[in-house]
Short mmCIF file of C-alpha atoms and ligand atoms in Angstrom, two decimals:
data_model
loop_
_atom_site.label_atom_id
_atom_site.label_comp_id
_atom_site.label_asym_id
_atom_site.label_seq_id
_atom_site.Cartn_x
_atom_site.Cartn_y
_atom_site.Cartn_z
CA UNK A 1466 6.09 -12.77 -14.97
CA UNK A 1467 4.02 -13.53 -11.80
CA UNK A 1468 3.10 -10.58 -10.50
CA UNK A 1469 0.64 -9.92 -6.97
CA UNK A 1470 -2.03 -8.33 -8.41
CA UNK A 1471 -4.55 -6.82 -6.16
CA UNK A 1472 -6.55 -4.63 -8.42
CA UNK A 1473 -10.07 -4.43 -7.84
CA UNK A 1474 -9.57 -5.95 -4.29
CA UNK A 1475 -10.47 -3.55 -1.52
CA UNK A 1476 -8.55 -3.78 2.47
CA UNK A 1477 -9.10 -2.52 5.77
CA UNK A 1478 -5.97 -2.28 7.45
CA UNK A 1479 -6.95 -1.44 11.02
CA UNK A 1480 -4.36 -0.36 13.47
CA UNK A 1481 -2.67 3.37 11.59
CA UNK A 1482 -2.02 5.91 13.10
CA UNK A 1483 1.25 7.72 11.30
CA UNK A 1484 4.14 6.37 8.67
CA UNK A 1485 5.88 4.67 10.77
CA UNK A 1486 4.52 0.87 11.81
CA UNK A 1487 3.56 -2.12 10.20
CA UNK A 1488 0.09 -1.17 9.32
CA UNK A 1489 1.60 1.66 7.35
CA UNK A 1490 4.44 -0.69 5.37
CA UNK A 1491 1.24 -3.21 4.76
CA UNK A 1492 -1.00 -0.15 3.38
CA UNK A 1493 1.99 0.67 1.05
CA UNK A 1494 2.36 -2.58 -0.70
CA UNK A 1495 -1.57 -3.33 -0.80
CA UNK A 1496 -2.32 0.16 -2.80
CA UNK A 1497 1.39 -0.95 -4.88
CA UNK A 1498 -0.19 -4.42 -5.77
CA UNK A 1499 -3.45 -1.85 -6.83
CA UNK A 1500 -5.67 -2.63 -3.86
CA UNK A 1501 -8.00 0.47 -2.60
CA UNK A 1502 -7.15 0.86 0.90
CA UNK A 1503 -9.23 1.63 3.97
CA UNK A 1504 -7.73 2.64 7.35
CA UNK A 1505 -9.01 1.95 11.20
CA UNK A 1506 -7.20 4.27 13.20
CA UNK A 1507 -7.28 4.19 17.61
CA UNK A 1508 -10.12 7.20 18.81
CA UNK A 1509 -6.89 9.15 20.83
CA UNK A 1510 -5.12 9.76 17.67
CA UNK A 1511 -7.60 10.18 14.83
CA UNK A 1512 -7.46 13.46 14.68
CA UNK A 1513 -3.76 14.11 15.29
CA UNK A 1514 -3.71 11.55 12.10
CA UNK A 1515 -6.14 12.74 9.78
CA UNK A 1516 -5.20 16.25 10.27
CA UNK A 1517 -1.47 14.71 9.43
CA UNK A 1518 -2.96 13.16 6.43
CA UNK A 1519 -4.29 16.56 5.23
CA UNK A 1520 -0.95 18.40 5.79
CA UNK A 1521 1.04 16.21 4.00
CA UNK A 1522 3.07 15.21 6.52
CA UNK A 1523 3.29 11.85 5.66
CA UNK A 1524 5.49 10.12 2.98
CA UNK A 1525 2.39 8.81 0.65
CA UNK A 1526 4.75 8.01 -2.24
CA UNK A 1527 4.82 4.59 -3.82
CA UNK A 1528 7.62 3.10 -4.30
CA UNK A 1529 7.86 2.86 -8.08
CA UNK A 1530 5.00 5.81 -8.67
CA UNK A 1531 1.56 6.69 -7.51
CA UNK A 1532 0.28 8.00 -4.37
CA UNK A 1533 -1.36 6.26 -0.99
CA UNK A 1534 -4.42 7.72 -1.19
CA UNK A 1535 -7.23 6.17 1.91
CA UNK A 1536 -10.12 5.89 0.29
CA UNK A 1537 -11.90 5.88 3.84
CA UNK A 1538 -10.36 6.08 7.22
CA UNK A 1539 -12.57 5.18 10.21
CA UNK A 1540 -12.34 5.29 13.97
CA UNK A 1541 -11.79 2.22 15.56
CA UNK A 1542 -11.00 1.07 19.12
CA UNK A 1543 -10.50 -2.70 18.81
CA UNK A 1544 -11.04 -3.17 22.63
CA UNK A 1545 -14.93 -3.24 22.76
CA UNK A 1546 -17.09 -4.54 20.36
CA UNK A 1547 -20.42 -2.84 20.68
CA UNK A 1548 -21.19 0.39 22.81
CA UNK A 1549 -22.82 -1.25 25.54
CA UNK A 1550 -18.94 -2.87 26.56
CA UNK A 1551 -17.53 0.81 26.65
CA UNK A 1552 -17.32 2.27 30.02
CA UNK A 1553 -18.75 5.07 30.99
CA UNK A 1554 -15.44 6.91 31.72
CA UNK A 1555 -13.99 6.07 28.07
CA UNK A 1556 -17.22 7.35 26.55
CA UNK A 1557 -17.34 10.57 28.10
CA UNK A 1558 -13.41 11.00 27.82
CA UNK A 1559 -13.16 14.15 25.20
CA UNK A 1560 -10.69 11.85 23.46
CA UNK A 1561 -13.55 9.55 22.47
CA UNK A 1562 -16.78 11.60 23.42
CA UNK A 1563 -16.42 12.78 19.61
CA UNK A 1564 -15.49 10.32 17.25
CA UNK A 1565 -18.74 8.76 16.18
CA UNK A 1566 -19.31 5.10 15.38
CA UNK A 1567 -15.55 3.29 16.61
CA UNK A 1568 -16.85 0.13 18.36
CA UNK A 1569 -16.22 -3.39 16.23
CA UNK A 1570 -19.68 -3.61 15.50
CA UNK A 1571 -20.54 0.07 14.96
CA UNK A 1572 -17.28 0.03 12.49
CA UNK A 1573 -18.69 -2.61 10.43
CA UNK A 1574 -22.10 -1.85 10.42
CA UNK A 1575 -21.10 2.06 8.65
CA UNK A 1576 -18.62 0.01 6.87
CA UNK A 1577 -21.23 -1.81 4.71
CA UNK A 1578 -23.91 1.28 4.80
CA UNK A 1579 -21.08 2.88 2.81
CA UNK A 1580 -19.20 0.09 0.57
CA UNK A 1581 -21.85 -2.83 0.21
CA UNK A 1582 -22.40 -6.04 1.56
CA UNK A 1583 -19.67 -7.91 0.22
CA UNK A 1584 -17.39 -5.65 -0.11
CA UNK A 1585 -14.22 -6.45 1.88
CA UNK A 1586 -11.48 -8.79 0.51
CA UNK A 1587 -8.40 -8.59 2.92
CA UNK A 1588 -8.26 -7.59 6.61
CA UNK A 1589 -5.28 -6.41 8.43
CA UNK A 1590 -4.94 -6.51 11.90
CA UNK A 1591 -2.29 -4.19 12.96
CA UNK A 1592 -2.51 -3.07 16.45
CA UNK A 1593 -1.73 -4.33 20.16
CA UNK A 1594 -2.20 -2.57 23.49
CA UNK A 1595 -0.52 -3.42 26.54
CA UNK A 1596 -0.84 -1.25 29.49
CA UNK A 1597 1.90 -2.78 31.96
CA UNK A 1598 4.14 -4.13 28.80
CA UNK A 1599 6.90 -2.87 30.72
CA UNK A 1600 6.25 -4.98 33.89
CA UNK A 1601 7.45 -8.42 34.22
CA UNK A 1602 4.98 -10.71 33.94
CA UNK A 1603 5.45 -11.99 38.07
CA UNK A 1604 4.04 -8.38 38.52
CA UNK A 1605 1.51 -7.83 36.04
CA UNK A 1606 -1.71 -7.29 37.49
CA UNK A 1607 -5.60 -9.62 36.33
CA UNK A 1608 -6.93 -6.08 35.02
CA UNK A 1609 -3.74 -5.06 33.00
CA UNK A 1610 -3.23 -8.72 31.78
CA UNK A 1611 -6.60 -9.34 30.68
CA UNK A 1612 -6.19 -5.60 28.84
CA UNK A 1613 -3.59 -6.61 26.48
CA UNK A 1614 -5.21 -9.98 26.04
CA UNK A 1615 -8.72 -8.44 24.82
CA UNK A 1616 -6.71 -5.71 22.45
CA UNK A 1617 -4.06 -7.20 21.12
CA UNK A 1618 -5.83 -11.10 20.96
CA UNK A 1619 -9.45 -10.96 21.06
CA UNK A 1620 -9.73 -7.98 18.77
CA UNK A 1621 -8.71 -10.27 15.89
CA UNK A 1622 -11.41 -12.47 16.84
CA UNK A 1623 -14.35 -9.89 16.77
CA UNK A 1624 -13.10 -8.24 13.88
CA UNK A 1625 -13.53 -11.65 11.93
CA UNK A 1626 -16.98 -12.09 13.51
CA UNK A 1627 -17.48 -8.93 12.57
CA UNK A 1628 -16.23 -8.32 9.12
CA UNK A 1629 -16.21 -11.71 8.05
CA UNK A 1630 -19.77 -11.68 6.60
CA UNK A 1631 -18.64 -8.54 4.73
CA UNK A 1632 -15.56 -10.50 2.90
CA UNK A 1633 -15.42 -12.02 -0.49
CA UNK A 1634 -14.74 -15.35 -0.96
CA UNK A 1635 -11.04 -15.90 -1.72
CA UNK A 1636 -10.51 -12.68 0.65
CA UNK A 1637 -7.92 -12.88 3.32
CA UNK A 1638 -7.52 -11.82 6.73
CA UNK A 1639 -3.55 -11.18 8.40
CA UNK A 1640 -2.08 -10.38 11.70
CA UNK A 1641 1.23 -9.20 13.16
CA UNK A 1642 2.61 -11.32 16.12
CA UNK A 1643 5.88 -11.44 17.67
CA UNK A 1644 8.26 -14.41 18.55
CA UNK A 1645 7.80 -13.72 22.04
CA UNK A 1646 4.74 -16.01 21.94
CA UNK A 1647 6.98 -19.02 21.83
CA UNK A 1648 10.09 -17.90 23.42
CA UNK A 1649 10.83 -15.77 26.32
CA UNK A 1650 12.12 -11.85 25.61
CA UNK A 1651 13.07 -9.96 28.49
CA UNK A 1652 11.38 -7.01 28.84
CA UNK A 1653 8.13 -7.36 26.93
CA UNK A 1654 5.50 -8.08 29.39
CA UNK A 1655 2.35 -7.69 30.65
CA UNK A 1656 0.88 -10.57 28.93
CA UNK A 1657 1.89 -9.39 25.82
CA UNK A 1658 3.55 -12.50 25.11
CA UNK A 1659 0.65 -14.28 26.01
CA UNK A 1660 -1.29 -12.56 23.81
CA UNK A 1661 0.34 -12.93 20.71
CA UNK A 1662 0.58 -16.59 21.70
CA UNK A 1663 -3.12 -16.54 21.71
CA UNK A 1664 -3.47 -14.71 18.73
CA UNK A 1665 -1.41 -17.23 16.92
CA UNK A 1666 -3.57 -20.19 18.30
CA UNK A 1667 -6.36 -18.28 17.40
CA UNK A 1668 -5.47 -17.59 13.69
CA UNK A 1669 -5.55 -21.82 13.02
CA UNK A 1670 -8.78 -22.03 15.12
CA UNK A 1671 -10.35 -19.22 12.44
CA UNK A 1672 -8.65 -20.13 9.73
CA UNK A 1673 -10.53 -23.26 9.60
CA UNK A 1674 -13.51 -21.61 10.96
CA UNK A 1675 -14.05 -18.76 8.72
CA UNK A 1676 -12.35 -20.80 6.01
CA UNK A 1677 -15.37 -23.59 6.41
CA UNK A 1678 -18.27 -20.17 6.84
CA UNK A 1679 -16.99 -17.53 4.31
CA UNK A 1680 -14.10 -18.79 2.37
CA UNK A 1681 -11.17 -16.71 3.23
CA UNK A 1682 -8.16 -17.37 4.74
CA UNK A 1683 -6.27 -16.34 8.30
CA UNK A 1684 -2.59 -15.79 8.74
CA UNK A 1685 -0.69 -14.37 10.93
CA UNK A 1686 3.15 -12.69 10.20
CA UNK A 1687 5.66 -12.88 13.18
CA UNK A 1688 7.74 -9.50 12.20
CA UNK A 1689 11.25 -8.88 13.76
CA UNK A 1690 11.39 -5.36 16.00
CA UNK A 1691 10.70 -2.23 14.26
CA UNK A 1692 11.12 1.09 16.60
CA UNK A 1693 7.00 1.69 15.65
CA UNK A 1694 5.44 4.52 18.12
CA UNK A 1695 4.11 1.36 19.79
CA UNK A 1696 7.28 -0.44 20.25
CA UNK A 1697 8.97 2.81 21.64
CA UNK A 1698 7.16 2.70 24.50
CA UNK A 1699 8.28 -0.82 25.02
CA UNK A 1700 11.44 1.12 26.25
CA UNK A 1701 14.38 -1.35 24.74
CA UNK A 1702 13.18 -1.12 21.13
CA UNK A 1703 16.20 0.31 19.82
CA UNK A 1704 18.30 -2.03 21.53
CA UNK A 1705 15.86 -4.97 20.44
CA UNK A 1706 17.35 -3.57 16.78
CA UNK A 1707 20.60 -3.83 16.77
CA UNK A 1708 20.60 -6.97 18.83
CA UNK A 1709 18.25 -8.83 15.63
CA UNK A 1710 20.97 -7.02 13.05
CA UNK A 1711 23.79 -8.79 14.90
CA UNK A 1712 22.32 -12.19 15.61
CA UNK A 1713 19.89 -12.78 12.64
CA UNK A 1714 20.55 -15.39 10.00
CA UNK A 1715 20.52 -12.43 7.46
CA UNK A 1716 22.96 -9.87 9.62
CA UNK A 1717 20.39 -6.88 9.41
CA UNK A 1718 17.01 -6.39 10.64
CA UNK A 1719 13.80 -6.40 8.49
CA UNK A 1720 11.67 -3.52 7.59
CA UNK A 1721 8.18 -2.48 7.41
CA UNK A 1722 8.52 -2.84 3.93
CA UNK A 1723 9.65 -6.31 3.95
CA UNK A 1724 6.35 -7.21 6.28
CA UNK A 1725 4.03 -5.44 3.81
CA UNK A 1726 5.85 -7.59 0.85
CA UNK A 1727 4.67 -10.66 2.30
CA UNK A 1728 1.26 -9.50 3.56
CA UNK A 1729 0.48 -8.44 0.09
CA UNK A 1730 1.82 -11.72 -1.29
CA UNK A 1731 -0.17 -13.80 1.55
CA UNK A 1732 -3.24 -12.04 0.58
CA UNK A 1733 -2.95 -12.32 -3.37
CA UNK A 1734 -4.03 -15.14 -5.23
CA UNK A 1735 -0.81 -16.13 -5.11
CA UNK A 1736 -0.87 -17.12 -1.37
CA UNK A 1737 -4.04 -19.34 -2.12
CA UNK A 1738 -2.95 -22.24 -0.13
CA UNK A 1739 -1.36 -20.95 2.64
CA UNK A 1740 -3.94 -20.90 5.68
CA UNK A 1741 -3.39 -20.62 9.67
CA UNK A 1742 0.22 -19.95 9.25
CA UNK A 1743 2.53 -17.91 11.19
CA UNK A 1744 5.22 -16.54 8.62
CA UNK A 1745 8.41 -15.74 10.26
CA UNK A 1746 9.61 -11.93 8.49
CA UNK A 1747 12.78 -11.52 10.92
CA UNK A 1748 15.82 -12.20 8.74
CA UNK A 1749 15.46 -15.54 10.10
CA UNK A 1750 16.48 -14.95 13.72
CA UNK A 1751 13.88 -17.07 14.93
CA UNK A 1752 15.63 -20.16 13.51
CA UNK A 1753 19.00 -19.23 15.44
CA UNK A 1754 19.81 -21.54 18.43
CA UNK A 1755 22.91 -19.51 19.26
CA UNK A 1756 23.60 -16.49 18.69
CA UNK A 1757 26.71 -15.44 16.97
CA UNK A 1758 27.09 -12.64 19.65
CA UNK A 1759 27.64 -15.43 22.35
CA UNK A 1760 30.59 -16.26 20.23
CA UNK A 1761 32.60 -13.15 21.41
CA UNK A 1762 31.87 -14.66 24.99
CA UNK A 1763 33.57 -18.10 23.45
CA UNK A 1764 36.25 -16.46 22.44
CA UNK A 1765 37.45 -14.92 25.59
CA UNK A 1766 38.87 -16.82 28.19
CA UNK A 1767 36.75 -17.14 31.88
CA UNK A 1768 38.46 -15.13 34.20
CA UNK A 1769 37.52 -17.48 37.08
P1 NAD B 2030 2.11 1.04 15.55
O1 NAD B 2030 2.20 2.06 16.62
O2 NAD B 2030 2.36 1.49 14.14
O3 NAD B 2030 0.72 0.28 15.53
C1 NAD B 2030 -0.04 -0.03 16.65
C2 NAD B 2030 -1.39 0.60 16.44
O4 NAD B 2030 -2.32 0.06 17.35
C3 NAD B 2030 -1.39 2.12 16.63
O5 NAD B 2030 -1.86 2.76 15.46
C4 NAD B 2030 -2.38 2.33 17.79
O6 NAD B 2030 -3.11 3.53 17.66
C5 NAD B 2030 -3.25 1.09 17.59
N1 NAD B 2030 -4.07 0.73 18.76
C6 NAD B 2030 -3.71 0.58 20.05
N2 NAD B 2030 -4.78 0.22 20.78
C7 NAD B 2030 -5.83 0.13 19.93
C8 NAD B 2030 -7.20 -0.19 20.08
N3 NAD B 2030 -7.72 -0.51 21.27
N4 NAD B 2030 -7.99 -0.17 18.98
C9 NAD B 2030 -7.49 0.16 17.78
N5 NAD B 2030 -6.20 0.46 17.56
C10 NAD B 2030 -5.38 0.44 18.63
O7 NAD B 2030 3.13 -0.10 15.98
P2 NAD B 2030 3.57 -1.48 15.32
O8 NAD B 2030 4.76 -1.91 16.13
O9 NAD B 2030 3.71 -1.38 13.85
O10 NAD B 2030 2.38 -2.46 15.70
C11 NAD B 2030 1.56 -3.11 14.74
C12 NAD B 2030 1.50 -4.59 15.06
O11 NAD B 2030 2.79 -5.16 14.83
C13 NAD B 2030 1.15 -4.92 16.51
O12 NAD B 2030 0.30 -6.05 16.55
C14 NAD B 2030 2.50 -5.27 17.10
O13 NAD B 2030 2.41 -6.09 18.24
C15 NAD B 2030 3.11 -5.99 15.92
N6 NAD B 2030 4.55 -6.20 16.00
C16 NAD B 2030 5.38 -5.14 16.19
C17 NAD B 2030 6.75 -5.36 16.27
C18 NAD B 2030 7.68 -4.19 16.48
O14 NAD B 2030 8.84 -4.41 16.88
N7 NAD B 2030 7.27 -2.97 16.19
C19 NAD B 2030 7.27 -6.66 16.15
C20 NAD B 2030 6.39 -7.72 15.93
C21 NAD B 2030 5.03 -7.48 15.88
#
């Protein structure tokens, strides 16, 4: 047998905020592969989740046995990196004012005060923020382009500046894009697309970067729609769904489990080669050039 075994690895997955997204499915098959799991959870919900956690209103069963246990859960707002970039508004909104400590830097720094200097071997990046993802791009303003940009993009790249010196060698870092980086989907704008293309061009540029300064390896995993809380307000989520079940390769639409399969692979020992990749996890829909919906439209005859 050749089994992904994680034990004695530790991960911060940041980017959870309840059971139902990526970041969750990842955190699931990390702790199933044996890897202790640490959680960066968004200022505006990390109460509502913590106090969750503490009601048991989560599923925390592993598949097979076991429970999801966090052994730390930190505040985290990916979209500054030090205090000094946080406006003044943001820090004195009540939804911040108390959460100690959730900057990039001010996350890593407790971070090692509490686990040790090297002390990190796999990094998730599960999070994105686009204000005006409903608007078409040819109406999305500088400010809210620029928004999802630095959340959804940059974050990656200060969270490797950032945590990178606290990673093991052999550790590993993974994202979640979306195929709307390369090809055009109708209705998710506001530079989202644009940031997940950066984020994908950014995931070679630091894979051979932090490969060449600490050692570990970047990857990024393009997932197929999953109605997350995130996606929902995307509006079209559900219909994103069943559109990917009808015209994927496979005829169904991955999970959240299926994603955390492969992050936990990527980031075992077993994925030791595989560096600045974008792995396709959408029941291969991304490899369709026509869809077998647009057969139906073959099939009936033009009415002019
Ligand atoms: P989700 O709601 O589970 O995760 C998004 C998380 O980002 C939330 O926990 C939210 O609190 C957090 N967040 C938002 N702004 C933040 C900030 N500034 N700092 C820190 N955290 C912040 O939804 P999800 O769909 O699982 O999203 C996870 C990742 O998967 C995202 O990168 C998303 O773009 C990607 N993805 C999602 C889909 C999909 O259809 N759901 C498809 C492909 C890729």
């Amino acid at each position: 047998m050749l089994p992904i075994d994680l034990s004695g690895k530790r991960a911060f997955v940041a980017g959870i905020a309840d059971d139902n997204g990526y970041g969750w499915g990842i955190a699931v098959a990390l702790a199933q592969a044996g890897a202790s799991v640490c959680v960066g959870t968004w200022p505006p919900v990390y109460s509502l989740f913590t106090k969750s956690l503490d009601r048991n209103k989560f599923e925390t069963a592993l598949p097979g046995g076991g429970e999801l246990k966090f052994e730390k859960i930190y505040p985290l707002d990916a979209a500054f990196d030090t205090l000094e970039d946080v406006p003044a508004d943001v820090r004195e909104n009540p939804r911040w004012k108390d959460v100690p400590n959730y900057t990039i830097q001010e996350c890593a720094d407790v971070f090692k005060k509490d686990l040790g200097e090297k002390s990190l071997d796999i990094l998730v990046h599960s999070l994105a923020n686009g204000p005006e993802v409903k608007k078409p791009l040819l109406e999305t303003s500088r400010k809210g382009y620029l928004m999802a940009v630095s959340s959804s993009a940059y974050s990656l790249v200060s969270l490797v500046q950032r945590f990178g010196p606290l990673m093991r060698p052999g550790g590993s870092v993974v994202s979640l894009t979306y195929m709307a980086s390369e090809r055009v989907v109708p209705g998710y704008g506001g530079g989202m697309s644009s940031a997940k293309a950066a984020l994908e061009s950014d995931t070679r540029v630091l894979a051979f970067e932090a490969g060449r300064k600490y050692g570990i390896r970047v990857n990024t995993i393009s997932a197929g729609p999953l109605a997350s809380r995130a996606a929902k307000a995307i509006g079209t989520i559900e219909i994103m769904v069943d559109y990917y079940k009808k015209n994927s390769a496979l005829p169904e639409c991955n999970t959240a489990a299926d994603v955390g399969h492969t992050a936990a692979f990527v980031c075992s020992a077993l994925g030791a080669g595989i560096t600045g990749t974008t792995m396709y996890v959408d029941k291969g829909y991304h490899s369709m050039g026509m869809n077998p919906d647009a057969l139906t439209l073959l099939q009936t005859p033009a009415t002019t």
